[in-house]
Amino acid sequence: MSLLEVKNLKKVYTSRFSANSVQALKDVNLNVEKGEYVAIMGESGSGKTTLLNILASLDRPTSGSVTLNGKDLTKIPDKMLASYRRKNLGFVFQDFNLLNNFSNQDNILLPLVLSNQKPKDMFRLLKPLAKQLGITEILSKYPYEISGGQKQRVAVARAVITNPELILADEPTGALDSKSTEELLMLFDQLNQNEQTILMVTHSTKAASHAKRVLFIKDGEVFHQIYRGDRTIDQMYEVISDTLTLLATGGRHA
Amino acid sequence: MLKGFYFRLAVDHLKKNAKMFLPFLCSSSLTVMIFYLVYSLSHNEGLNSLAGGEYVQMLLSLGVGVIVIFSVIFLFYTHSFLMKRRKHEFGIYNILGMEKKHIARIIFYETLMSLVLSLALGIGAGILFDKLSYLMILRLLSYDAGLGFYISGPGIFYSWILFSLIYLLIYIFSLFQIQMTKPIDLIRSHQVGEKEPKTKWLLTFLGIVCLSIGYYLAVSIQDPLSAFTFFFIAVVLVVLGTYLLFTTGSITLLKLLKKNKNYYYKTRHFISLSNMIYRMKQNAIGLANICILSTMVLVILSTTLSLWMSIDSIIDSRFPREVQIAMRGYDLATSKEKLISVLESNEVKAEDIMLYRYSSISGLLEEGNLNTDTSKASLSNMGDVVSLYFIPLEDYNESTHQHLTLNEDQAFVYGTDQTFKEDRLKVGDVSYQIKDTLSTFMDNQEEGSSIGNNYFVVVSDYEQVLQMQKIQERLYADSYNTPTTMLSFNCDQDHRSQEKIASLFQVLNVDEGDTYQDLVYIYTSTKDSSYHDTLSLYAGFLFLGIFLSILFIIATVLIMYYKQITEGLQDRQRFEIMANVGLEKRELKRSINSQVLTVFFLPLLAAGIHLLFAFPLIDKLLRLLYFDDTKLFIQVSIGCFLIFVVVYSIVYLLTSKVYYGIVRRHG
């Protein structure tokens, strides 16, 4: 059984005052195995953010199912969603979503505090993680005092400290310069080597080229996918950009 | 550039930001209205011509001063809220190529429009309510009033001047703010992470010290006169302490709590503590303002209302009988007969007559010695000053139907609030052996109408009284009291009007004589006319109290409203992120509630505590106004506090809706 199974996912937005409705997701099917590193690419408006929001249980699908570890996310009652999210999912956002009124350390600990863990246990988890991510020195600083790359590492730390089944990353490199992007992608590779499952939505060919599998979404459907297999990152990069060109020019399945 | 472009931009902005702008406009108009009202009433000729009206006007004039000071601070403060929210917009204008002078022009139009609108609305409403307030004052003074309309030209004029000046200041200050900031800062101003505030031990400590001293003064002062002196010192200390403790003390406390890891890393504490630290940093001043305004409303309302409600008992204690005639003259031998003969010759049916002679002298009483060295008297020992009333035994026996006896060098002493502990009383070079202290005394008016501690000294005869008078004149070269014969009685309605009594007794006046000792002056007062004077005074207090309370409550409401909006906008993003990271809605709601409640009821709680500590001091102060019904004052204060809590809660509920609306919009 796959870790994440998405079946016949459909999402239609209807505005309250008009008869118009927009179909964001037509019929999405995908599986993610444990330990996989999947990137989802697509143009603006292709439905990739909608998909991520549904996977993150921040939004509900019109029909279809999302199963994580055998549990259907769409059936979890609203009340339980937050704690479910906290326990099973880790998030990395484009704009970091760090809270300026917490120190970096407290930002990372936030999900643990929400789960009522003991301070002693929290710090036991925090120390090696901070070391691994190279953020030990900035723990006592505040998010507004550190660089974008550092912020994103803090955000990653917050996402993984609960040891989630799945990390969902929404354009994680979107607000970073090339050096920080490189560092973050290395970090994701590293996490993935430790069996961490990652699902990333991105525009960036570079970011996608690090993934083991790249899905392309167009007009609300999974249009195409590429497995990295034995390709190097550079080779992967080329394949992805070729595919994107094809997609943009309206080419047929490669 | 199109003509009127900036004007239209300004109009457009005001329309679109009605949510921020309207409350400001409303409160600005209300401030204008109250200023106009109070000013107009304090110069209303109709009011001036009424008996007692001048008291009301005098108090209202004082009120005008308070209102002016308050308006400046209040409008300035609330306008800065508006400006803070707009920096972003100005930044964008700036980047789009609008120069600062153009932005200045927009602000100019906006400020001008606010000014014109508030003046128009405020004065309009002022004129409408002017008549209503006038009728209300007349009602308080128990007069009937005709209808009619009154528009105060000077009132309008001064409203224009005052508020134009205030708005000019506001405008200059806004320009200054715009001038000082770079466009990029203008854009970012609401995104920049606020630094976590530092713990300021020294200021916290200072705050505690200020508050403690203020409280200590309020509680420890025993006599009304020193209360008057120290009242302002205590008020300043408490105000200072409040500001310091709200701004630095709260943060110190929160940071201490934060240091305790086992406390801090609990879901509820974690979120509340770190949010509260920021809230306090930004809103401490606002909260302290709310606290102080609330305290003022409570103090003003409870005192003025208590005074108003106790008029009857105050008048009763000052006037045991309907009519009082004081005959100031040295001829104590025949004064009694003269007074009585006036009654008899005019066939006034006087009942319950009380007649006594006295000479009174003041000084510091030290172990039975009356110290009349006035250089030793200062504000701090004002309360130790006593008045001694020397009364002949004959008058005392007559009034109390007793047959006590005294030798020339003996005296009885009665203390109004305290007993005389020494066995001798020495004034100048004369000393009396105290034969006995009296536990009760005849019901006289001196007791009810004086503030300090008094002793009534019964001496063997009126010669002794005159001797005391001589000593007094020697000790106080030119500021001594004249010997007095006091007549008081009840009689029927026809004979007790102030005019009637005065006309009957003025035959006793002696305006010319060889020496000052031949002169006689008659002072008449009646309970009815005094009642009316006191009524006017207290009505003035009450009226002003109500007006100021309204003003302060408006200010409180507005500060709360703006706080809710700004906090809502800040918190929205914060709570969104937390929801994403996995904070449950229920938990979120609880956390929001607890923070909002703490922040809003903290000032109320503090105001309650302030009131509690101010209570003994105000109670003493009220004695200066002949008020000594502590029980009534307690009841009224509690009543006012409860009503205020209800009003405050309603305001809180209404404004918190705005807050929740903002926070939930994307939740």
Short mmCIF file of C-alpha atoms in Angstrom, two decimals, chain B residues 84-300:
data_model
loop_
_atom_site.label_atom_id
_atom_site.label_comp_id
_atom_site.label_asym_id
_atom_site.label_seq_id
_atom_site.Cartn_x
_atom_site.Cartn_y
_atom_site.Cartn_z
CA LYS B 84 0.10 54.43 11.50
CA ARG B 85 -2.30 52.45 9.36
CA ARG B 86 -1.66 54.63 6.34
CA LYS B 87 2.07 54.57 6.04
CA HIS B 88 1.84 51.67 3.63
CA GLU B 89 -0.47 53.56 1.33
CA PHE B 90 1.74 56.62 1.33
CA GLY B 91 4.71 54.43 0.57
CA ILE B 92 3.00 53.16 -2.56
CA TYR B 93 2.07 56.69 -3.64
CA ASN B 94 5.64 57.65 -3.09
CA ILE B 95 6.97 54.83 -5.21
CA LEU B 96 4.45 55.53 -7.93
CA GLY B 97 6.11 58.90 -8.26
CA MET B 98 4.14 61.08 -5.95
CA GLU B 99 6.37 63.46 -4.09
CA LYS B 100 6.16 64.04 -0.42
CA LYS B 101 4.74 67.47 -1.00
CA HIS B 102 1.89 65.87 -2.92
CA ILE B 103 1.26 63.46 -0.10
CA ALA B 104 1.32 66.45 2.20
CA ARG B 105 -1.37 68.00 0.05
CA ILE B 106 -3.54 64.91 0.34
CA ILE B 107 -3.12 64.90 4.08
CA PHE B 108 -3.90 68.57 4.12
CA TYR B 109 -7.23 68.03 2.37
CA GLU B 110 -8.05 65.14 4.60
CA THR B 111 -7.25 67.05 7.75
CA LEU B 112 -9.19 70.03 6.51
CA MET B 113 -12.20 67.89 5.74
CA SER B 114 -12.06 66.20 9.13
CA LEU B 115 -11.87 69.60 10.75
CA VAL B 116 -14.75 71.11 8.81
CA LEU B 117 -16.91 68.05 9.25
CA SER B 118 -16.26 67.77 12.98
CA LEU B 119 -16.86 71.47 13.52
CA ALA B 120 -20.06 71.45 11.51
CA LEU B 121 -21.39 68.30 13.12
CA GLY B 122 -20.10 69.16 16.58
CA ILE B 123 -21.42 72.69 16.70
CA GLY B 124 -24.68 71.61 15.09
CA ALA B 125 -25.19 68.95 17.72
CA GLY B 126 -23.94 71.38 20.35
CA ILE B 127 -26.62 73.93 19.49
CA LEU B 128 -29.26 71.23 19.60
CA PHE B 129 -28.15 69.89 22.94
CA ASP B 130 -27.42 73.29 24.38
CA LYS B 131 -31.05 73.89 25.15
CA LEU B 132 -31.42 70.40 26.52
CA SER B 133 -28.48 70.83 28.88
CA TYR B 134 -29.77 74.23 29.93
CA LEU B 135 -33.10 72.68 30.80
CA MET B 136 -31.31 69.92 32.63
CA ILE B 137 -29.37 72.40 34.74
CA LEU B 138 -32.54 74.32 35.52
CA ARG B 139 -34.14 71.06 36.48
CA LEU B 140 -31.25 70.24 38.78
CA LEU B 141 -31.63 73.69 40.29
CA SER B 142 -35.40 73.17 40.52
CA TYR B 143 -36.34 76.01 38.22
CA ASP B 144 -38.89 76.02 35.46
CA ALA B 145 -37.72 77.16 32.09
CA GLY B 146 -39.43 78.58 29.08
CA LEU B 147 -38.73 77.39 25.61
CA GLY B 148 -36.46 79.20 23.25
CA PHE B 149 -33.27 78.77 21.35
CA TYR B 150 -29.89 80.03 22.21
CA ILE B 151 -26.86 80.17 19.96
CA SER B 152 -23.59 81.21 21.44
CA GLY B 153 -21.52 83.25 18.99
CA PRO B 154 -18.37 83.18 21.11
CA GLY B 155 -18.91 79.46 21.63
CA ILE B 156 -18.81 78.87 17.89
CA PHE B 157 -15.90 81.23 17.49
CA TYR B 158 -13.77 79.59 20.15
CA SER B 159 -14.65 76.10 18.93
CA TRP B 160 -13.34 77.12 15.51
CA ILE B 161 -10.18 78.58 16.93
CA LEU B 162 -9.43 75.75 19.33
CA PHE B 163 -10.07 72.88 16.99
CA SER B 164 -8.40 74.58 14.04
CA LEU B 165 -5.31 74.87 16.18
CA ILE B 166 -5.51 71.26 17.28
CA TYR B 167 -5.91 70.09 13.70
CA LEU B 168 -3.07 72.31 12.58
CA LEU B 169 -0.89 70.61 15.17
CA ILE B 170 -2.08 67.22 13.99
CA TYR B 171 -1.31 68.18 10.41
CA ILE B 172 2.17 69.39 11.23
CA PHE B 173 2.84 66.25 13.17
CA SER B 174 1.67 64.06 10.28
CA LEU B 175 3.93 65.94 7.88
CA PHE B 176 6.78 65.47 10.24
CA GLN B 177 6.14 61.74 10.33
CA ILE B 178 5.96 61.48 6.54
CA GLN B 179 9.07 63.60 6.15
CA MET B 180 11.01 61.42 8.52
CA THR B 181 10.39 58.12 6.81
CA LYS B 182 11.85 56.68 3.62
CA PRO B 183 9.43 55.27 1.04
CA ILE B 184 10.69 51.75 1.49
CA ASP B 185 10.05 52.05 5.22
CA LEU B 186 6.62 53.43 4.52
CA ILE B 187 5.80 50.33 2.53
CA ARG B 188 7.26 47.96 4.99
CA SER B 189 6.22 49.73 8.13
CA HIS B 190 3.62 47.15 9.03
CA GLN B 191 5.67 44.14 8.05
CA VAL B 192 8.87 44.82 9.88
CA GLY B 193 9.25 42.41 12.72
CA GLU B 194 8.90 44.23 15.96
CA LYS B 195 11.78 43.66 18.27
CA GLU B 196 10.97 41.88 21.42
CA PRO B 197 10.82 44.48 24.16
CA LYS B 198 13.54 44.47 26.75
CA THR B 199 12.97 43.97 30.42
CA LYS B 200 13.37 47.25 32.23
CA TRP B 201 13.87 46.50 35.86
CA LEU B 202 14.59 50.04 36.93
CA LEU B 203 11.43 51.50 35.41
CA THR B 204 9.36 48.62 36.72
CA PHE B 205 10.74 49.24 40.16
CA LEU B 206 10.10 52.96 39.81
CA GLY B 207 6.52 52.21 38.78
CA ILE B 208 5.99 50.05 41.85
CA VAL B 209 7.49 52.76 44.06
CA CYS B 210 5.31 55.50 42.54
CA LEU B 211 2.18 53.46 42.89
CA SER B 212 2.99 52.38 46.44
CA ILE B 213 3.71 55.92 47.60
CA GLY B 214 0.56 57.17 45.87
CA TYR B 215 -1.50 54.46 47.50
CA TYR B 216 0.16 54.99 50.84
CA LEU B 217 -0.58 58.71 50.76
CA ALA B 218 -4.18 58.01 49.83
CA VAL B 219 -4.68 55.57 52.66
CA SER B 220 -2.65 57.18 55.40
CA ILE B 221 -3.85 60.77 55.31
CA GLN B 222 -6.22 61.48 58.13
CA ASP B 223 -7.43 65.03 57.94
CA PRO B 224 -9.28 66.71 55.09
CA LEU B 225 -6.97 69.70 54.73
CA SER B 226 -3.83 67.69 54.14
CA ALA B 227 -5.89 65.44 51.91
CA PHE B 228 -6.46 68.45 49.73
CA THR B 229 -2.74 69.14 49.55
CA PHE B 230 -1.67 65.61 48.92
CA PHE B 231 -4.49 64.66 46.61
CA PHE B 232 -2.71 66.02 43.55
CA ILE B 233 0.62 64.53 44.53
CA ALA B 234 -1.05 61.16 45.01
CA VAL B 235 -2.87 61.47 41.70
CA VAL B 236 0.31 62.31 39.80
CA LEU B 237 2.17 59.43 41.45
CA VAL B 238 -0.57 56.95 40.69
CA VAL B 239 -0.88 58.12 37.08
CA LEU B 240 2.88 57.84 36.66
CA GLY B 241 2.92 54.45 38.35
CA THR B 242 0.11 53.24 36.14
CA TYR B 243 1.92 54.21 32.96
CA LEU B 244 5.18 52.69 34.12
CA LEU B 245 3.65 49.46 35.30
CA PHE B 246 1.52 49.00 32.21
CA THR B 247 4.43 49.67 29.89
CA THR B 248 7.40 48.08 31.61
CA GLY B 249 5.97 46.18 34.55
CA SER B 250 3.72 44.04 32.40
CA ILE B 251 6.60 43.09 30.13
CA THR B 252 8.86 42.31 33.03
CA LEU B 253 6.24 40.01 34.47
CA LEU B 254 5.57 38.28 31.17
CA LYS B 255 9.26 37.76 30.54
CA LEU B 256 9.72 36.29 33.98
CA LEU B 257 6.94 33.84 33.22
CA LYS B 258 8.54 33.08 29.89
CA LYS B 259 11.78 32.12 31.58
CA ASN B 260 10.03 29.36 33.44
CA LYS B 261 10.25 26.65 30.80
CA ASN B 262 7.73 24.30 32.34
CA TYR B 263 5.18 27.09 32.44
CA TYR B 264 6.00 28.63 29.10
CA TYR B 265 5.99 25.48 26.96
CA LYS B 266 2.33 24.70 27.53
CA THR B 267 0.04 25.22 24.57
CA ARG B 268 -2.03 27.97 26.14
CA HIS B 269 0.72 29.82 27.92
CA PHE B 270 3.05 29.50 24.97
CA ILE B 271 0.84 31.36 22.57
CA SER B 272 -0.67 33.80 25.03
CA LEU B 273 2.61 34.80 26.64
CA SER B 274 4.46 35.57 23.47
CA ASN B 275 1.49 37.35 21.94
CA MET B 276 0.89 39.31 25.11
CA ILE B 277 4.45 40.56 25.21
CA TYR B 278 3.90 42.17 21.82
CA ARG B 279 0.46 43.36 22.61
CA MET B 280 1.66 45.01 25.74
CA LYS B 281 4.53 46.63 23.91
CA GLN B 282 2.20 48.23 21.41
CA ASN B 283 -0.83 48.80 23.54
CA ALA B 284 0.43 49.44 27.01
CA ILE B 285 0.01 53.18 26.64
CA GLY B 286 -3.48 52.71 25.25
CA LEU B 287 -4.37 50.42 28.12
CA ALA B 288 -2.91 52.78 30.69
CA ASN B 289 -4.96 55.56 29.10
CA ILE B 290 -8.09 53.47 29.33
CA CYS B 291 -7.29 52.67 32.94
CA ILE B 292 -6.78 56.30 33.89
CA LEU B 293 -9.81 57.52 31.99
CA SER B 294 -11.92 54.84 33.65
CA THR B 295 -10.63 55.81 37.06
CA MET B 296 -11.44 59.44 36.36
CA VAL B 297 -14.95 58.61 35.25
CA LEU B 298 -15.47 56.53 38.37
CA VAL B 299 -14.09 59.14 40.74
CA ILE B 300 -15.95 62.02 39.13
#
